[in-house]
Amino acid sequence: MAVKVIEQKPLTILERTYLPQIVGGLKITARNMLKPSVTLQYPDERPVIPAGYRGVPVLVKDPHGREKCVSCQLCEFVCPPKAIRITPGEIAADSPNAHVEKAPKEFEINMLRCIYCGLCQEVCPEEAIWLQNNYSLAGFSREQLVHNKARLYELGGTLPDSHYKWDKKKADAEAAEHEGHH
Amino acid sequence: MNRTAITEFLAQNELLLRAVGAIAIMSVVLGMANLCVWLERKVSAWIQGRVGPNRTNTPLIAWIPVVGPLLGKLGLVQAAADGGKLLFKEDPVPGHVNKPYYYLAPVCALAPALVVLVMLPFGMLPGGTPLTLCHVDTGFLFMFAVSSLGVYGITLAGWAANSKYPFLGAVRGAAQLISYELALGLSIIPVVLATAAPGVESPLNLTAIVLNQSEVASGMVPAMWHIISHPLSALIFLVAIFAETNRHPFDMPESETDLVGGFHTEYGSFKFGLFFVAEYGHMVIGSALFTLFFLGGWSLSPVADAKLMELLSLNTLFGGYALTVLGLGVFLAKLASLIFFFMWVRWTLPRFRYDQVMDIGWRKLLPLAIANLIFYVVFYGVKAGH
Ligand code: SF4
Ligand code: SF4
């Protein structure tokens, strides 16, 4: 890279008194004083969360109220700080969701470990885990910051679903069986 | 009690009166120091695009309708909270300090500032009596002498702390004070020369200097503020006052970026608070002196004073007092603007390097002050010769 040497001009007498520079600085700060402040009055005013923000990871349900997670444990494997711990469980045969076969018995995310990387959301085949808008998280003890399944669903709520993958699967299977009879 | 009784009572109890006056002045100035803390926070916030303190409040104050919440919104309660915090903090004394001097230093820093206050004239009663606790003929010489004792507080603190950063801060503080005191003293002499006229009792007296800037009192036409007739003196004095009060850009003794906290590194709690108040006290005094020397003190303007006097003298009894009160207001307004200026500068300029401070003091300000002095001596000499 070519180096461009800039010749330093000697300071003029006026400059050496510092005064013009000081007056210039005072002018700038005076102008700043008259400008409105840029402060966001935080607890009263909330920042606008941009789309794609990576907040607290939570679990969601589909509009029918079915928990979307099938406890495939991909997120548990991918999570870099090992914040997720899943205990897989079966779905009872008499449940309307019996065709999904599996659901987590317990699902814990340790928020003291989570680094908000979003890999869990990216890896989930069921779109069951989301990093939503919640950016402020606090608790009085370490235990409080280990979110269990109930808490994760409470925080996550319901998200719209465009696939209803399992219902389609079930319908297809039923149709295939029906055809097989013919 | 009728009037004469009151007058008699006051005459008999002059000492009491002075004590009350002293306490009143002290509380006003300490209150102002506290307000300075508030203003400092606010000015810094405005300059940096923030809002500053606006939430602090205590139940008792917040319960006062309208006023209470307003005080909180303005952040004024913050000043009290700051003081209260310092008061209630634990006060650790590090094991390695030199205890007697360690305890003495904060007092040494604050006491001179308070002593100087008694000699500060801040208005004038109708009869021409200056409003001051103690009318000294040597006037500001004594004030300068006492207020520069404040550096002993800094030096002692640095020495007593027995650790290197405070010590460096103290040495810098002392060196800086000596360097700028010279320019400070020399810059004032032309003003004294201007005041010294036949009939003036003592040109060193601050009241005389103030009166010299008003047409009515000096009988001089045209009378003007010394900042106009002695601009260079005013500039040198202002710079020197910044240095004397250890304010930015001259806060060498503190320079927290290279000296941790400077001379008060080892201090905490209320002892630190005393240093803090002393700094603001010195700032109030410095601003007051500048107002008296160069901004006409309590006179509204050299010309307007006479008009006002005419206007108000229609009512003989209250007219005079109205003028006094007005003068007091004018004085405080000038003082407040100067204090604001101090803060404005602080949040604008970066700190000078130590060698720059010395360079400005000895190689620029001092020769300039001497040249300025010679110019005015010749000027007044020629003028008197005519
Ligand atoms: S966001 Fe990252 S760290 Fe947090 S739970 Fe998901 S994968 Fe783990
Ligand atoms: S959240 Fe998604 S990735 Fe994690 S176990 Fe459930 S289905 Fe699998």
Coordinates of C-alpha atoms and ligand atoms in Angstrom, one line a residue:
Chain A
M1 CA 0.0 0.0 0.0
A2 CA 1.3 3.4 -0.9
V3 CA 2.0 5.6 2.0
K4 CA 0.9 9.2 1.5
V5 CA 2.9 11.5 3.7
I6 CA 0.9 14.5 4.7
E7 CA 3.1 17.5 5.5
Q8 CA 2.2 19.0 8.8
K9 CA 1.8 22.7 8.5
P10 CA 3.2 24.7 11.4
L11 CA 0.5 26.1 13.7
T12 CA -0.3 29.7 13.2
I13 CA 0.1 32.1 16.2
L14 CA -3.7 32.1 16.7
E15 CA -3.8 28.4 16.6
R16 CA -1.0 28.2 19.2
T17 CA -3.1 30.1 21.7
Y18 CA -5.7 27.3 21.5
L19 CA -8.4 29.9 21.6
P20 CA -10.0 29.4 18.2
Q21 CA -10.2 25.7 18.7
I22 CA -11.7 26.1 22.2
V23 CA -14.3 28.5 20.8
G24 CA -15.1 26.0 18.1
G25 CA -15.5 23.2 20.6
L26 CA -17.7 25.3 22.8
K27 CA -19.9 26.0 19.7
I28 CA -20.3 22.4 19.0
T29 CA -21.2 21.5 22.5
A30 CA -23.6 24.4 22.7
R31 CA -25.3 23.2 19.6
N32 CA -25.5 19.7 21.1
M33 CA -27.0 21.1 24.3
L34 CA -29.9 22.5 22.3
K35 CA -30.6 19.3 20.4
P36 CA -33.2 16.9 21.9
S37 CA -31.7 14.0 23.8
V38 CA -31.5 10.6 22.2
T39 CA -32.2 8.8 25.4
L40 CA -34.8 6.0 25.4
Q41 CA -36.6 6.2 28.7
Y42 CA -36.2 2.4 29.0
P43 CA -38.7 0.8 31.3
D44 CA -41.4 3.3 30.1
E45 CA -40.4 3.2 26.5
R46 CA -39.4 0.0 24.9
P47 CA -37.0 -0.4 21.9
V48 CA -38.5 -1.6 18.6
I49 CA -37.3 -5.2 18.1
P50 CA -36.2 -5.7 14.6
A51 CA -37.4 -8.8 12.6
G52 CA -35.1 -11.8 13.1
Y53 CA -34.1 -10.7 16.5
R54 CA -32.6 -13.6 18.6
G55 CA -34.2 -13.4 22.0
V56 CA -34.9 -16.0 24.6
P57 CA -35.3 -19.5 23.0
V58 CA -38.7 -20.9 23.8
L59 CA -41.0 -23.8 22.6
V60 CA -44.2 -23.1 20.7
K61 CA -47.5 -24.9 20.0
D62 CA -49.4 -25.0 16.8
P63 CA -52.8 -23.4 16.4
H64 CA -54.5 -26.7 17.5
G65 CA -52.7 -26.6 20.8
R66 CA -50.4 -29.5 19.9
E67 CA -46.8 -29.1 21.2
K68 CA -44.7 -29.1 18.1
C69 CA -41.6 -30.6 19.5
V70 CA -41.2 -34.3 18.8
S71 CA -38.1 -34.6 21.0
C72 CA -35.8 -35.6 18.2
Q73 CA -33.0 -34.0 20.3
L74 CA -31.3 -32.4 17.4
C75 CA -31.3 -29.1 19.2
E76 CA -29.8 -30.8 22.2
F77 CA -27.0 -32.1 20.1
V78 CA -26.3 -28.9 18.2
C79 CA -26.4 -26.5 21.1
P80 CA -22.8 -25.3 21.5
P81 CA -22.9 -24.6 25.3
K82 CA -25.1 -27.6 26.0
A83 CA -27.8 -25.5 27.4
I84 CA -30.6 -27.8 26.4
R85 CA -31.6 -31.1 28.1
I86 CA -34.4 -33.2 26.8
T87 CA -36.1 -36.2 28.3
P88 CA -38.0 -37.9 25.4
G89 CA -41.4 -39.3 26.1
E90 CA -44.2 -41.3 24.4
I91 CA -47.6 -39.9 23.5
A92 CA -50.4 -41.8 25.0
A93 CA -52.2 -44.0 22.5
D94 CA -55.6 -42.5 23.3
S95 CA -54.4 -38.9 22.8
P96 CA -55.7 -37.1 19.6
N97 CA -52.0 -36.6 18.8
A98 CA -51.1 -40.2 19.1
H99 CA -50.0 -40.3 15.4
V100 CA -47.1 -38.0 16.3
E101 CA -45.7 -40.7 18.5
K102 CA -43.2 -38.7 20.5
A103 CA -43.1 -35.6 22.6
P104 CA -40.7 -34.4 25.2
K105 CA -41.4 -35.5 28.7
E106 CA -39.2 -32.8 30.1
F107 CA -37.4 -30.0 28.2
E108 CA -35.0 -27.7 30.0
I109 CA -33.1 -24.8 28.6
N110 CA -30.5 -23.4 31.0
M111 CA -30.5 -19.7 30.3
L112 CA -27.3 -19.2 32.3
R113 CA -25.6 -21.3 29.6
C114 CA -27.5 -20.2 26.5
I115 CA -25.5 -17.9 24.2
Y116 CA -28.5 -17.0 22.0
C117 CA -26.8 -18.4 18.9
G118 CA -30.0 -19.5 17.4
L119 CA -28.7 -22.9 16.2
C120 CA -31.5 -24.7 17.9
Q121 CA -34.0 -22.8 15.9
E122 CA -32.1 -23.4 12.7
V123 CA -31.7 -27.1 13.3
C124 CA -35.3 -27.9 14.5
P125 CA -37.1 -30.0 11.8
E126 CA -40.5 -29.2 13.4
E127 CA -40.2 -25.4 13.8
A128 CA -40.8 -26.0 17.4
I129 CA -38.1 -23.9 19.1
W130 CA -37.9 -20.2 18.4
L131 CA -35.8 -17.3 19.6
Q132 CA -38.5 -14.7 20.1
N133 CA -38.5 -11.1 21.0
N134 CA -38.0 -11.3 24.8
Y135 CA -34.7 -9.6 25.5
S136 CA -34.9 -9.0 29.2
L137 CA -34.6 -12.0 31.5
A138 CA -33.9 -12.0 35.2
G139 CA -34.4 -14.3 38.1
F140 CA -33.6 -14.5 41.8
S141 CA -31.9 -17.8 41.7
R142 CA -30.0 -20.1 39.3
E143 CA -33.0 -22.5 39.4
Q144 CA -35.3 -19.8 38.2
L145 CA -33.2 -19.4 35.1
V146 CA -33.4 -23.0 34.1
H147 CA -36.6 -22.9 32.1
N148 CA -38.6 -26.1 32.3
K149 CA -41.1 -27.3 29.7
A150 CA -44.1 -25.6 31.3
R151 CA -42.2 -22.3 31.4
L152 CA -41.0 -22.6 27.9
Y153 CA -44.5 -23.1 26.5
E154 CA -45.8 -20.3 28.7
L155 CA -43.1 -17.9 27.2
G156 CA -43.5 -19.3 23.7
G157 CA -47.2 -19.4 23.2
T158 CA -48.7 -20.3 19.8
L159 CA -47.3 -19.7 16.4
P160 CA -49.2 -20.0 13.1
D161 CA -48.5 -23.2 11.2
S162 CA -48.6 -23.4 7.4
H163 CA -47.9 -27.1 7.1
Y164 CA -49.7 -29.2 9.6
K165 CA -47.2 -31.8 8.6
W166 CA -48.4 -34.5 11.0
D167 CA -52.0 -34.1 10.2
K168 CA -51.2 -34.4 6.5
K169 CA -49.2 -37.5 7.2
K170 CA -52.0 -39.0 9.1
A171 CA -54.5 -38.2 6.3
D172 CA -52.1 -39.6 3.7
A173 CA -51.6 -42.8 5.7
E174 CA -55.4 -43.2 6.2
A175 CA -55.9 -42.6 2.4
A176 CA -53.3 -45.1 1.6
E177 CA -54.9 -47.7 3.9
H178 CA -58.3 -46.9 2.4
E179 CA -56.8 -47.5 -1.1
G180 CA -55.2 -50.7 0.0
H181 CA -58.7 -52.0 1.0
H182 CA -59.9 -51.6 -2.5
Chain B
M1 CA -40.9 45.4 69.3
N2 CA -40.8 48.7 67.4
R3 CA -38.1 49.8 65.1
T4 CA -35.7 51.4 67.5
A5 CA -35.9 48.4 69.8
I6 CA -34.9 46.2 67.0
T7 CA -32.0 48.4 66.0
E8 CA -30.9 48.6 69.6
F9 CA -31.1 44.8 69.9
L10 CA -29.0 44.4 66.8
A11 CA -26.5 46.9 67.9
Q12 CA -26.0 45.1 71.2
N13 CA -25.8 41.7 69.6
E14 CA -23.5 42.3 66.7
L15 CA -21.6 39.1 67.2
L16 CA -24.8 37.1 67.1
L17 CA -25.8 38.9 64.0
R18 CA -22.5 38.1 62.3
A19 CA -22.8 34.4 63.4
V20 CA -26.2 34.2 61.8
G21 CA -24.9 35.9 58.7
A22 CA -22.0 33.6 58.5
I23 CA -24.2 30.5 58.8
A24 CA -26.6 32.0 56.2
I25 CA -23.8 32.6 53.7
M26 CA -22.3 29.3 54.3
S27 CA -25.5 27.4 53.8
V28 CA -26.2 29.4 50.6
V29 CA -22.8 28.6 49.2
L30 CA -22.8 25.0 50.3
G31 CA -26.3 24.8 48.8
M32 CA -24.9 26.3 45.6
A33 CA -22.1 23.7 45.7
N34 CA -24.8 21.1 45.9
L35 CA -26.7 22.7 43.0
C36 CA -23.5 22.7 41.1
V37 CA -23.4 18.9 41.3
W38 CA -26.8 18.8 39.9
L39 CA -26.0 21.3 37.2
E40 CA -22.8 19.4 36.3
R41 CA -24.8 16.3 35.8
K42 CA -27.5 18.1 33.8
V43 CA -25.0 20.0 31.6
S44 CA -23.0 16.9 30.9
A45 CA -26.2 15.1 30.0
W46 CA -27.4 17.9 27.6
I47 CA -24.0 18.0 25.9
Q48 CA -23.9 14.3 25.4
G49 CA -27.5 14.0 24.2
R50 CA -28.8 12.4 27.4
V51 CA -31.5 13.6 29.8
G52 CA -29.6 13.4 33.1
P53 CA -31.1 12.5 36.5
N54 CA -34.9 12.6 36.3
R55 CA -36.1 9.8 38.5
T56 CA -34.6 10.1 41.9
N57 CA -37.2 11.0 44.6
T58 CA -37.9 10.1 48.2
P59 CA -41.4 9.4 49.6
L60 CA -41.6 12.6 51.7
I61 CA -40.8 14.8 48.8
A62 CA -42.8 12.9 46.3
W63 CA -45.9 13.3 48.5
I64 CA -45.9 17.1 48.1
P65 CA -48.4 17.7 45.3
V66 CA -47.1 19.0 42.0
V67 CA -43.9 20.4 43.4
G68 CA -42.6 17.0 44.7
P69 CA -42.8 15.1 41.5
L70 CA -41.6 18.1 39.6
L71 CA -38.4 18.2 41.7
G72 CA -37.9 14.6 41.0
K73 CA -38.4 15.1 37.2
L74 CA -35.9 17.9 37.2
G75 CA -33.5 15.7 39.0
L76 CA -33.0 18.1 41.9
V77 CA -33.5 15.4 44.5
Q78 CA -30.5 13.7 43.0
A79 CA -28.3 16.3 44.5
A80 CA -29.6 15.3 48.0
A81 CA -29.2 11.6 47.1
D82 CA -25.6 12.2 46.1
G83 CA -24.8 13.8 49.4
G84 CA -26.8 11.2 51.4
K85 CA -25.0 8.4 49.6
L86 CA -21.6 9.8 50.6
L87 CA -22.8 10.3 54.2
F88 CA -24.0 6.7 54.7
K89 CA -21.2 4.9 52.9
E90 CA -18.7 2.9 54.9
D91 CA -15.6 5.0 55.6
P92 CA -12.6 2.7 55.3
V93 CA -9.2 4.1 56.4
P94 CA -6.5 2.2 54.5
G95 CA -3.9 0.6 56.7
H96 CA -0.9 2.3 55.0
V97 CA -2.0 5.9 55.3
N98 CA -0.5 8.5 57.6
K99 CA -3.5 8.8 59.9
P100 CA -3.3 12.4 61.4
Y101 CA -2.6 14.0 58.0
Y102 CA -5.1 11.7 56.3
Y103 CA -7.8 13.0 58.6
L104 CA -6.6 16.6 58.4
A105 CA -6.5 16.8 54.6
P106 CA -10.2 17.1 53.7
V107 CA -10.7 19.8 56.4
C108 CA -7.7 21.7 55.0
A109 CA -9.2 21.5 51.6
L110 CA -12.6 22.8 52.6
A111 CA -11.8 25.3 55.3
P112 CA -10.0 28.0 53.2
A113 CA -12.9 28.0 50.8
L114 CA -15.3 28.7 53.6
V115 CA -13.0 31.4 55.2
V116 CA -12.8 33.3 51.9
L117 CA -16.6 33.5 51.9
V118 CA -16.7 36.0 54.8
M119 CA -14.9 38.6 52.7
L120 CA -16.9 38.2 49.6
P121 CA -19.1 41.3 49.0
F122 CA -22.3 40.4 47.2
G123 CA -24.4 43.5 47.2
M124 CA -24.8 46.9 48.6
L125 CA -27.2 48.3 51.1
P126 CA -28.9 51.7 50.4
G127 CA -26.5 53.7 52.5
G128 CA -23.5 52.4 50.5
T129 CA -22.6 49.8 53.0
P130 CA -21.3 46.7 51.2
L131 CA -23.2 43.5 52.0
T132 CA -20.3 41.4 53.3
L133 CA -19.5 39.8 56.6
C134 CA -16.1 41.3 56.9
H135 CA -15.0 44.4 55.2
V136 CA -11.2 44.1 54.8
D137 CA -9.1 46.9 53.2
T138 CA -6.6 44.4 51.8
G139 CA -9.5 42.8 50.2
F140 CA -8.7 40.3 47.6
L141 CA -5.1 40.0 48.5
F142 CA -6.2 38.3 51.7
M143 CA -8.7 36.2 49.8
F144 CA -6.1 35.0 47.3
A145 CA -3.8 34.2 50.2
V146 CA -6.3 32.1 52.0
S147 CA -7.9 30.4 49.1
S148 CA -4.6 29.2 47.8
L149 CA -4.1 27.5 51.1
G150 CA -6.6 25.1 49.7
V151 CA -3.8 23.4 47.9
Y152 CA -2.5 22.2 51.3
G153 CA -5.5 20.0 51.4
I154 CA -4.5 18.4 48.2
T155 CA -0.8 18.1 49.1
L156 CA -1.6 16.7 52.5
A157 CA -4.0 14.2 51.0
G158 CA -1.5 13.0 48.5
W159 CA 1.3 12.8 51.1
A160 CA -0.8 11.1 53.7
A161 CA -2.1 8.5 51.3
N162 CA 1.4 7.0 51.1
S163 CA 0.9 5.6 47.7
K164 CA 2.3 6.9 44.4
Y165 CA -0.7 8.0 42.4
P166 CA -2.1 10.3 45.0
F167 CA 1.4 11.6 45.6
L168 CA 1.9 12.4 41.9
G169 CA -1.5 14.1 41.9
A170 CA -0.5 16.2 44.9
V171 CA 2.8 17.3 43.4
R172 CA 1.1 18.2 40.2
G173 CA -1.5 20.2 42.1
A174 CA 1.1 22.1 44.0
A175 CA 3.2 22.8 40.9
Q176 CA 0.1 24.0 39.0
L177 CA -1.1 26.3 41.7
I178 CA 2.3 28.0 42.0
S179 CA 2.6 28.4 38.3
Y180 CA -0.8 30.0 37.8
E181 CA -0.9 32.0 41.0
L182 CA 1.7 34.3 39.5
A183 CA -0.2 35.0 36.4
L184 CA -3.4 35.4 38.4
G185 CA -1.9 38.0 40.7
L186 CA -0.3 39.9 37.8
S187 CA -3.4 40.0 35.7
I188 CA -5.4 41.7 38.5
I189 CA -3.0 44.6 39.1
P190 CA -4.2 46.6 36.0
V191 CA -7.7 46.4 37.4
V192 CA -6.4 47.7 40.7
L193 CA -4.6 50.5 38.9
A194 CA -7.8 51.4 37.2
T195 CA -9.6 51.5 40.6
A196 CA -6.9 53.6 42.3
A197 CA -8.1 57.1 42.0
P198 CA -8.0 60.0 44.5
G199 CA -10.8 59.5 47.0
V200 CA -10.8 55.7 46.8
E201 CA -10.0 54.4 50.2
S202 CA -8.3 51.2 49.2
P203 CA -8.2 50.0 45.6
L204 CA -7.5 46.5 46.8
N205 CA -11.0 46.4 48.2
L206 CA -13.4 44.3 46.2
T207 CA -16.2 46.8 46.8
A208 CA -14.1 49.6 45.4
I209 CA -13.3 47.6 42.3
V210 CA -17.0 46.8 41.7
L211 CA -18.0 50.5 42.2
N212 CA -15.3 51.5 39.7
Q213 CA -17.3 49.7 37.1
S214 CA -20.5 51.7 37.6
E215 CA -21.0 55.2 36.4
V216 CA -23.0 56.4 39.4
A217 CA -20.5 55.3 41.9
S218 CA -17.2 56.1 40.2
G219 CA -18.4 59.3 38.7
M220 CA -16.3 58.3 35.7
V221 CA -17.6 58.7 32.2
P222 CA -17.6 56.4 30.4
A223 CA -17.5 53.7 33.1
M224 CA -17.4 50.1 31.8
W225 CA -17.0 46.6 33.0
H226 CA -13.3 45.7 33.4
I227 CA -13.8 42.8 31.0
I228 CA -14.2 45.5 28.3
S229 CA -11.5 47.8 29.4
H230 CA -9.1 45.0 30.4
P231 CA -9.9 42.1 28.1
L232 CA -6.5 40.5 28.3
S233 CA -6.5 40.6 32.1
A234 CA -9.9 39.0 32.1
L235 CA -8.7 36.2 29.8
I236 CA -5.6 35.5 31.9
F237 CA -7.6 35.6 35.1
L238 CA -10.2 33.3 33.7
V239 CA -7.6 30.7 32.6
A240 CA -5.8 31.0 35.9
I241 CA -9.0 30.6 37.8
F242 CA -9.7 27.4 35.9
A243 CA -6.3 26.2 36.9
E244 CA -6.6 27.3 40.5
T245 CA -9.9 25.5 41.0
N246 CA -8.5 22.4 39.3
R247 CA -11.3 22.3 36.8
H248 CA -11.0 20.8 33.4
P249 CA -9.0 21.2 31.3
F250 CA -6.6 21.8 34.1
D251 CA -7.6 19.1 36.6
M252 CA -4.0 17.8 37.0
P253 CA -4.3 16.7 40.6
E254 CA -7.1 14.4 39.7
S255 CA -6.5 13.3 36.1
E256 CA -8.3 10.1 36.7
T257 CA -7.2 8.5 33.4
D258 CA -3.5 8.4 34.4
L259 CA -3.6 8.8 38.2
V260 CA -6.6 6.6 39.2
G261 CA -8.4 9.3 41.2
G262 CA -5.4 11.6 41.8
F263 CA -4.9 13.0 45.3
H264 CA -8.1 11.6 46.7
T265 CA -7.6 8.0 45.5
E266 CA -7.4 6.6 49.0
Y267 CA -10.4 8.6 50.2
G268 CA -14.0 7.4 50.4
S269 CA -17.3 8.3 51.9
F270 CA -17.7 11.7 53.4
K271 CA -14.0 12.6 53.4
F272 CA -14.2 12.3 49.6
G273 CA -17.4 14.3 49.8
L274 CA -15.5 17.2 51.5
F275 CA -12.9 17.3 48.7
F276 CA -15.8 17.3 46.3
V277 CA -17.6 20.2 48.0
A278 CA -14.3 22.0 48.3
E279 CA -13.8 21.8 44.6
Y280 CA -17.2 23.3 43.9
G281 CA -16.8 25.8 46.7
H282 CA -13.6 27.0 45.0
M283 CA -15.4 27.2 41.8
V284 CA -18.2 29.3 43.3
I285 CA -15.6 31.6 44.8
G286 CA -13.6 31.8 41.5
S287 CA -16.7 32.7 39.6
A288 CA -17.7 35.2 42.2
L289 CA -14.2 36.8 42.0
F290 CA -14.4 37.0 38.3
T291 CA -17.8 38.6 38.5
L292 CA -16.6 41.2 41.0
F293 CA -13.4 42.0 39.1
F294 CA -14.6 42.0 35.5
L295 CA -18.3 41.7 35.2
G296 CA -19.3 44.6 37.4
G297 CA -20.4 42.6 40.4
W298 CA -23.9 43.5 41.4
S299 CA -24.4 46.4 38.9
L300 CA -26.8 45.7 36.1
S301 CA -24.8 47.7 33.6
P302 CA -22.6 50.7 34.0
V303 CA -25.3 53.0 32.5
A304 CA -28.5 51.3 33.5
D305 CA -27.6 51.6 37.2
A306 CA -28.1 55.4 37.2
K307 CA -31.4 55.1 35.4
L308 CA -32.6 52.5 37.8
M309 CA -31.5 54.5 40.8
E310 CA -33.5 57.5 39.6
L311 CA -36.5 55.4 39.0
L312 CA -36.4 53.7 42.3
S313 CA -35.4 56.7 44.4
L314 CA -39.0 58.0 44.0
N315 CA -39.9 55.7 46.9
T316 CA -37.2 56.6 49.4
L317 CA -37.5 53.7 51.8
F318 CA -38.2 50.7 49.7
G319 CA -36.5 52.0 46.6
G320 CA -33.1 51.6 48.1
Y321 CA -33.8 48.1 49.3
A322 CA -35.3 47.2 46.0
L323 CA -32.0 48.2 44.4
T324 CA -30.2 46.0 46.9
V325 CA -32.3 43.0 46.1
L326 CA -32.1 43.6 42.4
G327 CA -28.3 43.9 42.7
L328 CA -28.2 40.6 44.6
G329 CA -30.2 38.9 41.9
V330 CA -27.9 40.4 39.2
F331 CA -24.9 39.1 41.1
L332 CA -26.3 35.6 41.5
A333 CA -27.3 35.5 37.8
K334 CA -23.8 36.5 36.7
L335 CA -22.4 33.9 39.1
A336 CA -24.6 31.2 37.8
S337 CA -23.8 31.9 34.2
L338 CA -20.1 31.7 35.0
I339 CA -20.5 28.5 36.8
F340 CA -22.4 27.2 33.8
F341 CA -19.5 28.3 31.7
F342 CA -17.1 26.4 33.9
M343 CA -19.1 23.2 33.3
W344 CA -19.6 23.9 29.6
V345 CA -15.9 24.1 29.2
R346 CA -15.4 20.9 31.3
W347 CA -17.6 18.9 29.0
T348 CA -16.1 20.3 25.9
L349 CA -12.3 20.2 26.3
P350 CA -10.0 17.3 26.9
R351 CA -7.5 17.6 29.7
F352 CA -4.1 19.2 28.9
R353 CA -1.0 17.1 29.3
Y354 CA 1.0 18.0 32.4
D355 CA 3.9 19.5 30.3
Q356 CA 1.3 21.5 28.3
V357 CA -0.1 22.9 31.6
M358 CA 3.4 24.0 32.7
D359 CA 4.1 25.4 29.3
I360 CA 1.0 27.4 29.2
G361 CA 1.5 28.7 32.7
W362 CA 5.2 29.7 32.5
R363 CA 5.9 30.4 28.9
K364 CA 2.6 31.9 27.7
L365 CA 0.4 33.2 30.5
L366 CA 3.1 34.7 32.7
P367 CA 4.9 36.7 30.0
L368 CA 1.5 37.7 28.7
A369 CA 0.5 38.9 32.2
I370 CA 3.7 40.8 32.6
A371 CA 3.3 42.5 29.2
N372 CA -0.3 43.3 30.0
L373 CA 0.8 44.8 33.3
I374 CA 3.5 47.0 31.7
F375 CA 1.1 48.2 29.0
Y376 CA -1.4 49.3 31.6
V377 CA 1.2 50.8 33.9
V378 CA 2.5 52.9 31.0
F379 CA -1.1 53.7 29.9
Y380 CA -2.2 54.9 33.3
G381 CA 1.1 56.7 33.8
V382 CA 0.7 58.7 30.6
K383 CA -3.0 59.3 31.4
A384 CA -2.1 60.7 34.9
G385 CA 0.7 62.8 33.4
H386 CA -1.8 64.7 31.2
Ligands
SF4_1 S1 -29.8 -20.4 21.2 FE1 -27.9 -21.6 21.0 S2 -27.2 -21.8 23.0 FE2 -29.3 -21.1 23.2 S3 -30.4 -23.0 23.5 FE3 -30.4 -22.5 21.3 S4 -28.6 -23.6 20.5 FE4 -28.4 -23.6 22.7
SF4_2 S1 -37.2 -28.6 19.6 FE1 -37.1 -29.3 17.6 S2 -35.0 -30.0 17.4 FE2 -35.4 -29.8 19.6 S3 -36.1 -31.8 20.2 FE3 -37.9 -30.7 19.7 S4 -38.3 -31.1 17.6 FE4 -36.2 -31.8 17.9

